[in-house]
Amino acid sequence: MPRPFTLFTGQWADLPLEEVCKNARDFGYDGLELACWGDHFEVDKALTDPGYLDTRHQLLDKYGLKCFAISNHLVGQAVCDNPIDERHQGIVPARIWGDGEPEGVRQRAAAEIADTARAAAAFGVDTVIGFTGSSIWHLVAMFPPVPPHMIERGYEDFAERWNPILDVFDAEGVRFAHEVHPSEIAYDYWTTKRALEAVDHRPAFGLNFDPSHFVWQDLDPVGFLYDFRDRIYHVDCKEARKRLDGRNGRLGSHLPWGDPRRGWDFVSAGHGDVPWEDVFRMLRSIGYEGPVSVEWEDAGMDRLHGAPEALASLKRFDFDPPSASFDAAFGGGE
């Protein structure tokens, strides 16, 4: 059975959902990964307006699409972050920001992520994707010198804030897929292991695999898939390209996306450094049967051109595994 390819709507949230649905159908996508911003999926309405979820289903049905996952990255960022500041005011709903008092923002964000599990379950979706935030990301440079207990306290803070949220996910039969990403509690290989340990490897907490955040850190995305194969709950296909030329630095130099002085940038799938064929071969090897969602992001390309091109590029690698006749012809590998 062909694997479903979906379009993540986060980079399209300036458009009404119906326009995104029409575009996705015309591009050839099978469904959407709905973002909880813009008008695409509003958690408060999903839980309070009796007809709201029906309107979302009707739009998807009208364009022959399905929804396999709900994404609430922006609110999730505020659950653990320290500091909470104007950056968060710019990404969370006004009702989550409130008066901006940091702990109040964190508490309201946590409640919203728990409500996202409830809304997803009511919508018939069993995977919520997002960020966790981190109280210790600002310590990543390790200078001034960071005492070990400060790092340990960061993982304790993550567990204290997220375990009650994950209790709701368990109750609703929904899984949280954390996107491993700089600025989160898990941003590379070893921090992912530590984050899973912090919540005792509970099944409600897994991973959204997005290799774009691996390549510029010089991490092996294929090895990551294998080692965390039991935790890959969702896959986003986004691409990154490195340009580390002796002047352009790995940390981006506080330069905006698309600036040629950056050491790396996000680009449309097929135009960067992700080894997509090896990624898809590993996904088959570990038995991942879920959707592949294209998270299209490229400051140097129009999205109306890039999104269908990315889909075509990735589908080249999603070839069928060997048939039974292969083993018969070669004697089962003997």
mmCIF file of C-alpha atoms in Angstrom:
data_model
loop_
_atom_site.group_PDB
_atom_site.id
_atom_site.type_symbol
_atom_site.label_atom_id
_atom_site.label_comp_id
_atom_site.label_asym_id
_atom_site.label_seq_id
_atom_site.Cartn_x
_atom_site.Cartn_y
_atom_site.Cartn_z
ATOM 1 C CA MET A 1 0.000 0.000 0.000
ATOM 2 C CA PRO A 2 1.494 3.395 -0.960
ATOM 3 C CA ARG A 3 2.716 5.560 1.896
ATOM 4 C CA PRO A 4 0.667 8.761 2.377
ATOM 5 C CA PHE A 5 2.502 12.006 1.676
ATOM 6 C CA THR A 6 1.160 15.038 3.502
ATOM 7 C CA LEU A 7 1.853 18.758 3.575
ATOM 8 C CA PHE A 8 2.570 20.485 6.875
ATOM 9 C CA THR A 9 0.469 23.647 6.914
ATOM 10 C CA GLY A 10 2.609 25.696 9.312
ATOM 11 C CA GLN A 11 4.353 27.618 6.534
ATOM 12 C CA TRP A 12 0.986 28.227 4.861
ATOM 13 C CA ALA A 13 -0.881 29.607 7.875
ATOM 14 C CA ASP A 14 -1.258 33.025 6.231
ATOM 15 C CA LEU A 15 -3.754 31.357 3.865
ATOM 16 C CA PRO A 16 -7.244 30.131 4.766
ATOM 17 C CA LEU A 17 -7.385 26.371 5.243
ATOM 18 C CA GLU A 18 -9.603 25.900 2.197
ATOM 19 C CA GLU A 19 -7.012 27.507 -0.062
ATOM 20 C CA VAL A 20 -4.311 25.274 1.420
ATOM 21 C CA CYS A 21 -6.505 22.218 0.862
ATOM 22 C CA LYS A 22 -7.029 23.157 -2.777
ATOM 23 C CA ASN A 23 -3.315 23.710 -3.302
ATOM 24 C CA ALA A 24 -2.375 20.447 -1.591
ATOM 25 C CA ARG A 25 -4.815 18.479 -3.741
ATOM 26 C CA ASP A 26 -3.559 20.136 -6.905
ATOM 27 C CA PHE A 27 0.066 19.491 -5.902
ATOM 28 C CA GLY A 28 -0.699 15.776 -5.486
ATOM 29 C CA TYR A 29 -0.600 15.396 -1.695
ATOM 30 C CA ASP A 30 -2.688 12.779 0.122
ATOM 31 C CA GLY A 31 -3.378 14.841 3.205
ATOM 32 C CA LEU A 32 -2.320 17.525 5.649
ATOM 33 C CA GLU A 33 -0.428 17.848 8.892
ATOM 34 C CA LEU A 34 -2.592 20.581 10.392
ATOM 35 C CA ALA A 35 -0.912 23.402 12.292
ATOM 36 C CA CYS A 36 -2.607 24.951 15.324
ATOM 37 C CA TRP A 37 -2.166 28.501 14.081
ATOM 38 C CA GLY A 38 -3.817 30.582 11.441
ATOM 39 C CA ASP A 39 -7.318 29.213 10.939
ATOM 40 C CA HIS A 40 -6.140 25.671 10.237
ATOM 41 C CA PHE A 41 -6.854 23.947 13.562
ATOM 42 C CA GLU A 42 -7.970 26.006 16.564
ATOM 43 C CA VAL A 43 -7.803 23.989 19.756
ATOM 44 C CA ASP A 44 -10.183 26.168 21.756
ATOM 45 C CA LYS A 45 -12.857 26.001 19.058
ATOM 46 C CA ALA A 46 -12.352 22.258 18.654
ATOM 47 C CA LEU A 47 -13.318 21.778 22.312
ATOM 48 C CA THR A 48 -16.057 24.402 22.656
ATOM 49 C CA ASP A 49 -17.789 24.741 19.274
ATOM 50 C CA PRO A 50 -19.921 21.633 18.608
ATOM 51 C CA GLY A 51 -19.722 22.032 14.845
ATOM 52 C CA TYR A 52 -16.096 23.074 14.464
ATOM 53 C CA LEU A 53 -14.493 19.674 13.908
ATOM 54 C CA ASP A 54 -17.156 18.809 11.360
ATOM 55 C CA THR A 55 -16.154 21.876 9.329
ATOM 56 C CA ARG A 56 -12.525 20.688 9.282
ATOM 57 C CA HIS A 57 -13.554 17.202 8.161
ATOM 58 C CA GLN A 58 -15.826 18.639 5.492
ATOM 59 C CA LEU A 59 -13.013 20.741 4.038
ATOM 60 C CA LEU A 60 -10.643 17.796 3.948
ATOM 61 C CA ASP A 61 -13.288 15.561 2.382
ATOM 62 C CA LYS A 62 -14.129 18.186 -0.232
ATOM 63 C CA TYR A 63 -10.572 18.030 -1.546
ATOM 64 C CA GLY A 64 -10.004 14.305 -1.035
ATOM 65 C CA LEU A 65 -7.494 14.775 1.790
ATOM 66 C CA LYS A 66 -6.908 13.188 5.186
ATOM 67 C CA CYS A 67 -5.319 14.512 8.368
ATOM 68 C CA PHE A 68 -2.815 12.210 10.033
ATOM 69 C CA ALA A 69 -1.325 14.570 12.639
ATOM 70 C CA ILE A 70 -1.949 17.838 14.489
ATOM 71 C CA SER A 71 1.005 20.150 15.173
ATOM 72 C CA ASN A 72 1.226 22.642 18.006
ATOM 73 C CA HIS A 73 4.894 23.604 17.951
ATOM 74 C CA LEU A 74 4.453 27.255 18.863
ATOM 75 C CA VAL A 75 2.519 26.828 22.088
ATOM 76 C CA GLY A 76 4.660 23.842 23.084
ATOM 77 C CA GLN A 77 7.719 26.083 22.917
ATOM 78 C CA ALA A 78 6.418 28.110 25.833
ATOM 79 C CA VAL A 79 5.899 25.154 28.199
ATOM 80 C CA CYS A 80 9.520 24.976 29.406
ATOM 81 C CA ASP A 81 11.237 28.014 27.944
ATOM 82 C CA ASN A 82 13.256 30.373 30.092
ATOM 83 C CA PRO A 83 13.231 33.244 29.476
ATOM 84 C CA ILE A 84 9.698 33.926 28.286
ATOM 85 C CA ASP A 85 9.793 37.183 26.363
ATOM 86 C CA GLU A 86 8.533 39.097 23.338
ATOM 87 C CA ARG A 87 9.534 36.245 21.027
ATOM 88 C CA HIS A 88 6.843 34.109 22.636
ATOM 89 C CA GLN A 89 4.298 36.903 22.528
ATOM 90 C CA GLY A 90 4.793 36.865 18.763
ATOM 91 C CA ILE A 91 3.995 33.148 18.357
ATOM 92 C CA VAL A 92 1.389 32.132 20.962
ATOM 93 C CA PRO A 93 -2.297 33.110 20.951
ATOM 94 C CA ALA A 94 -3.192 36.187 22.994
ATOM 95 C CA ARG A 95 -5.174 34.039 25.414
ATOM 96 C CA ILE A 96 -2.001 32.040 26.155
ATOM 97 C CA TRP A 97 0.167 35.143 26.500
ATOM 98 C CA GLY A 98 -2.273 36.901 28.825
ATOM 99 C CA ASP A 99 -0.396 39.491 30.862
ATOM 100 C CA GLY A 100 2.965 38.003 29.872
ATOM 101 C CA GLU A 101 3.963 36.939 33.373
ATOM 102 C CA PRO A 102 6.358 34.078 32.542
ATOM 103 C CA GLU A 103 5.084 31.316 34.796
ATOM 104 C CA GLY A 104 1.509 32.107 33.856
ATOM 105 C CA VAL A 105 2.420 31.780 30.183
ATOM 106 C CA ARG A 106 4.066 28.416 30.842
ATOM 107 C CA GLN A 107 1.076 27.109 32.759
ATOM 108 C CA ARG A 108 -1.420 28.222 30.116
ATOM 109 C CA ALA A 109 0.771 26.743 27.385
ATOM 110 C CA ALA A 110 0.887 23.413 29.226
ATOM 111 C CA ALA A 111 -2.889 23.397 29.572
ATOM 112 C CA GLU A 112 -3.237 24.128 25.853
ATOM 113 C CA ILE A 113 -0.992 21.221 24.869
ATOM 114 C CA ALA A 114 -3.060 18.922 27.070
ATOM 115 C CA ASP A 115 -6.164 20.293 25.361
ATOM 116 C CA THR A 116 -4.521 19.625 22.000
ATOM 117 C CA ALA A 117 -4.474 15.926 22.890
ATOM 118 C CA ARG A 118 -8.178 16.111 23.700
ATOM 119 C CA ALA A 119 -8.937 17.962 20.474
ATOM 120 C CA ALA A 120 -6.884 15.533 18.391
ATOM 121 C CA ALA A 121 -8.685 12.564 19.895
ATOM 122 C CA ALA A 122 -12.051 14.178 19.184
ATOM 123 C CA PHE A 123 -10.896 14.766 15.599
ATOM 124 C CA GLY A 124 -9.846 11.136 15.183
ATOM 125 C CA VAL A 125 -6.098 11.819 15.087
ATOM 126 C CA ASP A 126 -3.672 9.939 17.356
ATOM 127 C CA THR A 127 -0.463 11.959 16.933
ATOM 128 C CA VAL A 128 0.332 15.488 18.075
ATOM 129 C CA ILE A 129 3.643 16.980 16.990
ATOM 130 C CA GLY A 130 5.402 19.823 18.697
ATOM 131 C CA PHE A 131 8.201 21.391 20.647
ATOM 132 C CA THR A 132 8.818 21.188 24.385
ATOM 133 C CA GLY A 133 10.796 24.347 25.013
ATOM 134 C CA SER A 134 13.791 24.223 27.332
ATOM 135 C CA SER A 135 14.865 26.009 30.478
ATOM 136 C CA ILE A 136 18.530 25.229 29.729
ATOM 137 C CA TRP A 137 18.968 25.916 26.013
ATOM 138 C CA HIS A 138 20.490 29.294 26.853
ATOM 139 C CA LEU A 139 23.317 27.383 28.577
ATOM 140 C CA VAL A 140 24.372 25.552 25.417
ATOM 141 C CA ALA A 141 27.669 27.474 25.051
ATOM 142 C CA MET A 142 28.685 26.219 28.549
ATOM 143 C CA PHE A 143 30.191 29.599 29.413
ATOM 144 C CA PRO A 144 30.137 31.111 31.937
ATOM 145 C CA PRO A 145 30.888 27.641 33.326
ATOM 146 C CA VAL A 146 27.687 25.675 33.953
ATOM 147 C CA PRO A 147 27.519 23.503 37.075
ATOM 148 C CA PRO A 148 26.176 20.005 36.287
ATOM 149 C CA HIS A 149 23.255 20.498 38.644
ATOM 150 C CA MET A 150 21.919 23.303 36.460
ATOM 151 C CA ILE A 151 21.680 20.919 33.496
ATOM 152 C CA GLU A 152 20.148 18.214 35.644
ATOM 153 C CA ARG A 153 17.596 20.692 36.933
ATOM 154 C CA GLY A 154 16.625 21.475 33.352
ATOM 155 C CA TYR A 155 15.682 17.867 32.681
ATOM 156 C CA GLU A 156 13.846 17.687 35.980
ATOM 157 C CA ASP A 157 11.897 20.810 35.019
ATOM 158 C CA PHE A 158 11.014 19.221 31.680
ATOM 159 C CA ALA A 159 9.743 16.055 33.373
ATOM 160 C CA GLU A 160 7.777 17.979 36.001
ATOM 161 C CA ARG A 161 6.012 20.065 33.371
ATOM 162 C CA TRP A 162 5.482 17.393 30.727
ATOM 163 C CA ASN A 163 4.515 14.312 32.739
ATOM 164 C CA PRO A 164 1.111 15.783 33.695
ATOM 165 C CA ILE A 165 0.572 16.706 30.032
ATOM 166 C CA LEU A 166 1.520 13.179 28.964
ATOM 167 C CA ASP A 167 -0.974 11.794 31.482
ATOM 168 C CA VAL A 168 -3.679 13.484 29.408
ATOM 169 C CA PHE A 169 -2.194 12.067 26.210
ATOM 170 C CA ASP A 170 -2.359 8.590 27.756
ATOM 171 C CA ALA A 171 -5.956 9.121 28.831
ATOM 172 C CA GLU A 172 -6.927 10.223 25.315
ATOM 173 C CA GLY A 173 -5.012 7.514 23.469
ATOM 174 C CA VAL A 174 -2.845 10.100 21.699
ATOM 175 C CA ARG A 175 0.959 10.228 21.323
ATOM 176 C CA PHE A 176 3.190 13.289 21.496
ATOM 177 C CA ALA A 177 5.941 13.385 18.863
ATOM 178 C CA HIS A 178 8.648 15.818 19.929
ATOM 179 C CA GLU A 179 10.602 17.402 17.096
ATOM 180 C CA VAL A 180 14.318 17.151 17.920
ATOM 181 C CA HIS A 181 15.439 20.702 17.259
ATOM 182 C CA PRO A 182 17.880 23.290 18.607
ATOM 183 C CA SER A 183 16.243 25.368 21.378
ATOM 184 C CA GLU A 184 14.380 22.280 22.692
ATOM 185 C CA ILE A 185 15.111 19.949 25.598
ATOM 186 C CA ALA A 186 16.161 17.346 23.005
ATOM 187 C CA TYR A 187 18.122 18.885 20.154
ATOM 188 C CA ASP A 188 20.676 16.205 19.208
ATOM 189 C CA TYR A 189 21.446 12.522 19.782
ATOM 190 C CA TRP A 190 22.553 12.585 23.415
ATOM 191 C CA THR A 191 19.976 15.129 24.569
ATOM 192 C CA THR A 192 17.286 12.946 23.005
ATOM 193 C CA LYS A 193 18.459 9.995 25.088
ATOM 194 C CA ARG A 194 18.476 12.163 28.192
ATOM 195 C CA ALA A 195 15.000 13.555 27.540
ATOM 196 C CA LEU A 196 13.567 10.059 27.093
ATOM 197 C CA GLU A 197 15.228 8.993 30.334
ATOM 198 C CA ALA A 198 13.767 12.033 32.126
ATOM 199 C CA VAL A 199 10.222 10.807 31.410
ATOM 200 C CA ASP A 200 11.110 7.144 32.025
ATOM 201 C CA HIS A 201 10.678 6.263 28.344
ATOM 202 C CA ARG A 202 6.922 6.451 28.697
ATOM 203 C CA PRO A 203 5.212 5.506 25.426
ATOM 204 C CA ALA A 204 3.215 8.742 25.229
ATOM 205 C CA PHE A 205 6.439 10.637 24.437
ATOM 206 C CA GLY A 206 8.109 9.897 21.130
ATOM 207 C CA LEU A 207 9.792 11.693 18.273
ATOM 208 C CA ASN A 208 9.011 13.565 15.100
ATOM 209 C CA PHE A 209 11.936 12.861 12.790
ATOM 210 C CA ASP A 210 13.057 15.935 10.834
ATOM 211 C CA PRO A 211 16.520 15.480 9.323
ATOM 212 C CA SER A 212 16.985 19.160 8.470
ATOM 213 C CA HIS A 213 18.021 19.785 12.070
ATOM 214 C CA PHE A 214 20.603 17.020 11.966
ATOM 215 C CA VAL A 215 22.693 17.803 8.917
ATOM 216 C CA TRP A 216 23.918 21.247 9.975
ATOM 217 C CA GLN A 217 24.923 19.810 13.351
ATOM 218 C CA ASP A 218 26.909 17.069 11.554
ATOM 219 C CA LEU A 219 24.681 14.361 13.022
ATOM 220 C CA ASP A 220 23.817 11.151 11.195
ATOM 221 C CA PRO A 221 20.057 11.199 10.509
ATOM 222 C CA VAL A 222 20.027 7.586 9.292
ATOM 223 C CA GLY A 223 21.769 6.246 12.382
ATOM 224 C CA PHE A 224 19.400 8.282 14.530
ATOM 225 C CA LEU A 225 16.428 6.592 12.859
ATOM 226 C CA TYR A 226 17.821 3.165 13.623
ATOM 227 C CA ASP A 227 18.795 3.837 17.224
ATOM 228 C CA PHE A 228 15.465 5.475 18.075
ATOM 229 C CA ARG A 229 13.376 3.231 15.817
ATOM 230 C CA ASP A 230 10.827 2.424 18.516
ATOM 231 C CA ARG A 231 10.185 6.150 19.093
ATOM 232 C CA ILE A 232 9.680 7.411 15.543
ATOM 233 C CA TYR A 233 6.033 8.435 15.685
ATOM 234 C CA HIS A 234 6.003 10.794 12.699
ATOM 235 C CA VAL A 235 8.285 11.967 9.898
ATOM 236 C CA ASP A 236 8.695 15.499 8.546
ATOM 237 C CA CYS A 237 10.750 15.990 5.394
ATOM 238 C CA LYS A 238 12.552 19.294 5.517
ATOM 239 C CA GLU A 239 15.947 19.996 4.001
ATOM 240 C CA ALA A 240 19.025 21.949 5.056
ATOM 241 C CA ARG A 241 22.137 22.948 3.134
ATOM 242 C CA LYS A 242 25.516 23.701 4.705
ATOM 243 C CA ARG A 243 27.823 26.420 3.403
ATOM 244 C CA LEU A 244 30.660 26.323 5.938
ATOM 245 C CA ASP A 245 33.301 28.089 3.888
ATOM 246 C CA GLY A 246 35.599 29.461 6.563
ATOM 247 C CA ARG A 247 33.590 32.664 6.960
ATOM 248 C CA ASN A 248 30.021 31.389 7.244
ATOM 249 C CA GLY A 249 29.549 29.860 10.696
ATOM 250 C CA ARG A 250 27.509 26.919 11.886
ATOM 251 C CA LEU A 251 25.560 29.037 14.383
ATOM 252 C CA GLY A 252 24.132 31.369 11.730
ATOM 253 C CA SER A 253 25.736 34.623 12.908
ATOM 254 C CA HIS A 254 22.363 36.179 13.869
ATOM 255 C CA LEU A 255 21.630 36.500 10.137
ATOM 256 C CA PRO A 256 18.152 36.061 8.648
ATOM 257 C CA TRP A 257 17.057 33.051 6.607
ATOM 258 C CA GLY A 258 18.275 33.216 3.034
ATOM 259 C CA ASP A 259 21.255 35.451 3.782
ATOM 260 C CA PRO A 260 24.248 34.087 1.819
ATOM 261 C CA ARG A 261 26.522 34.737 4.800
ATOM 262 C CA ARG A 262 24.787 32.052 6.852
ATOM 263 C CA GLY A 263 26.676 28.801 7.340
ATOM 264 C CA TRP A 264 23.522 26.796 6.720
ATOM 265 C CA ASP A 265 19.950 27.370 5.653
ATOM 266 C CA PHE A 266 16.690 25.554 5.094
ATOM 267 C CA VAL A 267 16.028 24.689 1.463
ATOM 268 C CA SER A 268 13.356 22.810 -0.430
ATOM 269 C CA ALA A 269 13.645 19.024 -0.266
ATOM 270 C CA GLY A 270 16.026 17.792 -2.931
ATOM 271 C CA HIS A 271 18.232 20.896 -2.840
ATOM 272 C CA GLY A 272 20.304 20.233 0.281
ATOM 273 C CA ASP A 273 22.439 17.761 2.186
ATOM 274 C CA VAL A 274 19.933 15.211 3.552
ATOM 275 C CA PRO A 275 20.671 11.694 2.232
ATOM 276 C CA TRP A 276 17.064 11.027 1.314
ATOM 277 C CA GLU A 277 17.535 7.621 -0.298
ATOM 278 C CA ASP A 278 19.287 6.300 2.805
ATOM 279 C CA VAL A 279 16.581 7.869 4.993
ATOM 280 C CA PHE A 280 13.773 6.148 3.089
ATOM 281 C CA ARG A 281 15.617 2.845 3.020
ATOM 282 C CA MET A 282 16.009 3.049 6.801
ATOM 283 C CA LEU A 283 12.351 3.974 7.292
ATOM 284 C CA ARG A 284 11.435 0.772 5.473
ATOM 285 C CA SER A 285 13.995 -1.215 7.445
ATOM 286 C CA ILE A 286 12.641 -0.110 10.827
ATOM 287 C CA GLY A 287 9.047 -0.703 9.730
ATOM 288 C CA TYR A 288 7.828 2.870 9.802
ATOM 289 C CA GLU A 289 4.454 2.823 8.042
ATOM 290 C CA GLY A 290 3.149 6.278 8.923
ATOM 291 C CA PRO A 291 2.843 9.365 6.763
ATOM 292 C CA VAL A 292 5.705 11.385 5.366
ATOM 293 C CA SER A 293 4.949 15.071 5.766
ATOM 294 C CA VAL A 294 6.659 17.692 3.643
ATOM 295 C CA GLU A 295 7.550 20.719 5.751
ATOM 296 C CA TRP A 296 8.365 23.101 2.963
ATOM 297 C CA GLU A 297 10.685 25.968 3.859
ATOM 298 C CA ASP A 298 13.035 27.843 1.549
ATOM 299 C CA ALA A 299 13.687 31.589 1.657
ATOM 300 C CA GLY A 300 15.029 31.480 -1.893
ATOM 301 C CA MET A 301 12.141 29.745 -3.659
ATOM 302 C CA ASP A 302 8.430 30.366 -4.181
ATOM 303 C CA ARG A 303 6.394 27.821 -2.236
ATOM 304 C CA LEU A 304 3.921 27.276 -5.063
ATOM 305 C CA HIS A 305 6.822 25.948 -7.108
ATOM 306 C CA GLY A 306 8.705 24.299 -4.262
ATOM 307 C CA ALA A 307 5.969 22.291 -2.557
ATOM 308 C CA PRO A 308 4.996 20.153 -5.591
ATOM 309 C CA GLU A 309 8.639 19.822 -6.650
ATOM 310 C CA ALA A 310 9.595 18.607 -3.150
ATOM 311 C CA LEU A 311 6.836 16.008 -3.254
ATOM 312 C CA ALA A 312 8.039 14.668 -6.603
ATOM 313 C CA SER A 313 11.635 14.639 -5.394
ATOM 314 C CA LEU A 314 10.852 12.627 -2.270
ATOM 315 C CA LYS A 315 8.526 10.147 -3.955
ATOM 316 C CA ARG A 316 11.457 8.965 -6.069
ATOM 317 C CA PHE A 317 12.929 7.371 -2.961
ATOM 318 C CA ASP A 318 9.771 5.707 -1.645
ATOM 319 C CA PHE A 319 10.113 2.657 -3.855
ATOM 320 C CA ASP A 320 8.598 -0.691 -2.954
ATOM 321 C CA PRO A 321 10.611 -3.220 -0.919
ATOM 322 C CA PRO A 322 11.722 -6.481 -2.551
ATOM 323 C CA SER A 323 8.925 -8.896 -3.394
ATOM 324 C CA ALA A 324 8.782 -12.526 -2.321
ATOM 325 C CA SER A 325 10.092 -13.441 -5.766
ATOM 326 C CA PHE A 326 13.421 -11.777 -4.908
ATOM 327 C CA ASP A 327 14.091 -14.256 -2.112
ATOM 328 C CA ALA A 328 12.949 -17.139 -4.277
ATOM 329 C CA ALA A 329 15.230 -16.111 -7.119
ATOM 330 C CA PHE A 330 18.275 -15.715 -4.903
ATOM 331 C CA GLY A 331 17.642 -18.621 -2.586
ATOM 332 C CA GLY A 332 16.655 -16.505 0.383
ATOM 333 C CA GLY A 333 20.051 -14.830 0.416
ATOM 334 C CA GLU A 334 21.957 -18.110 0.830
#
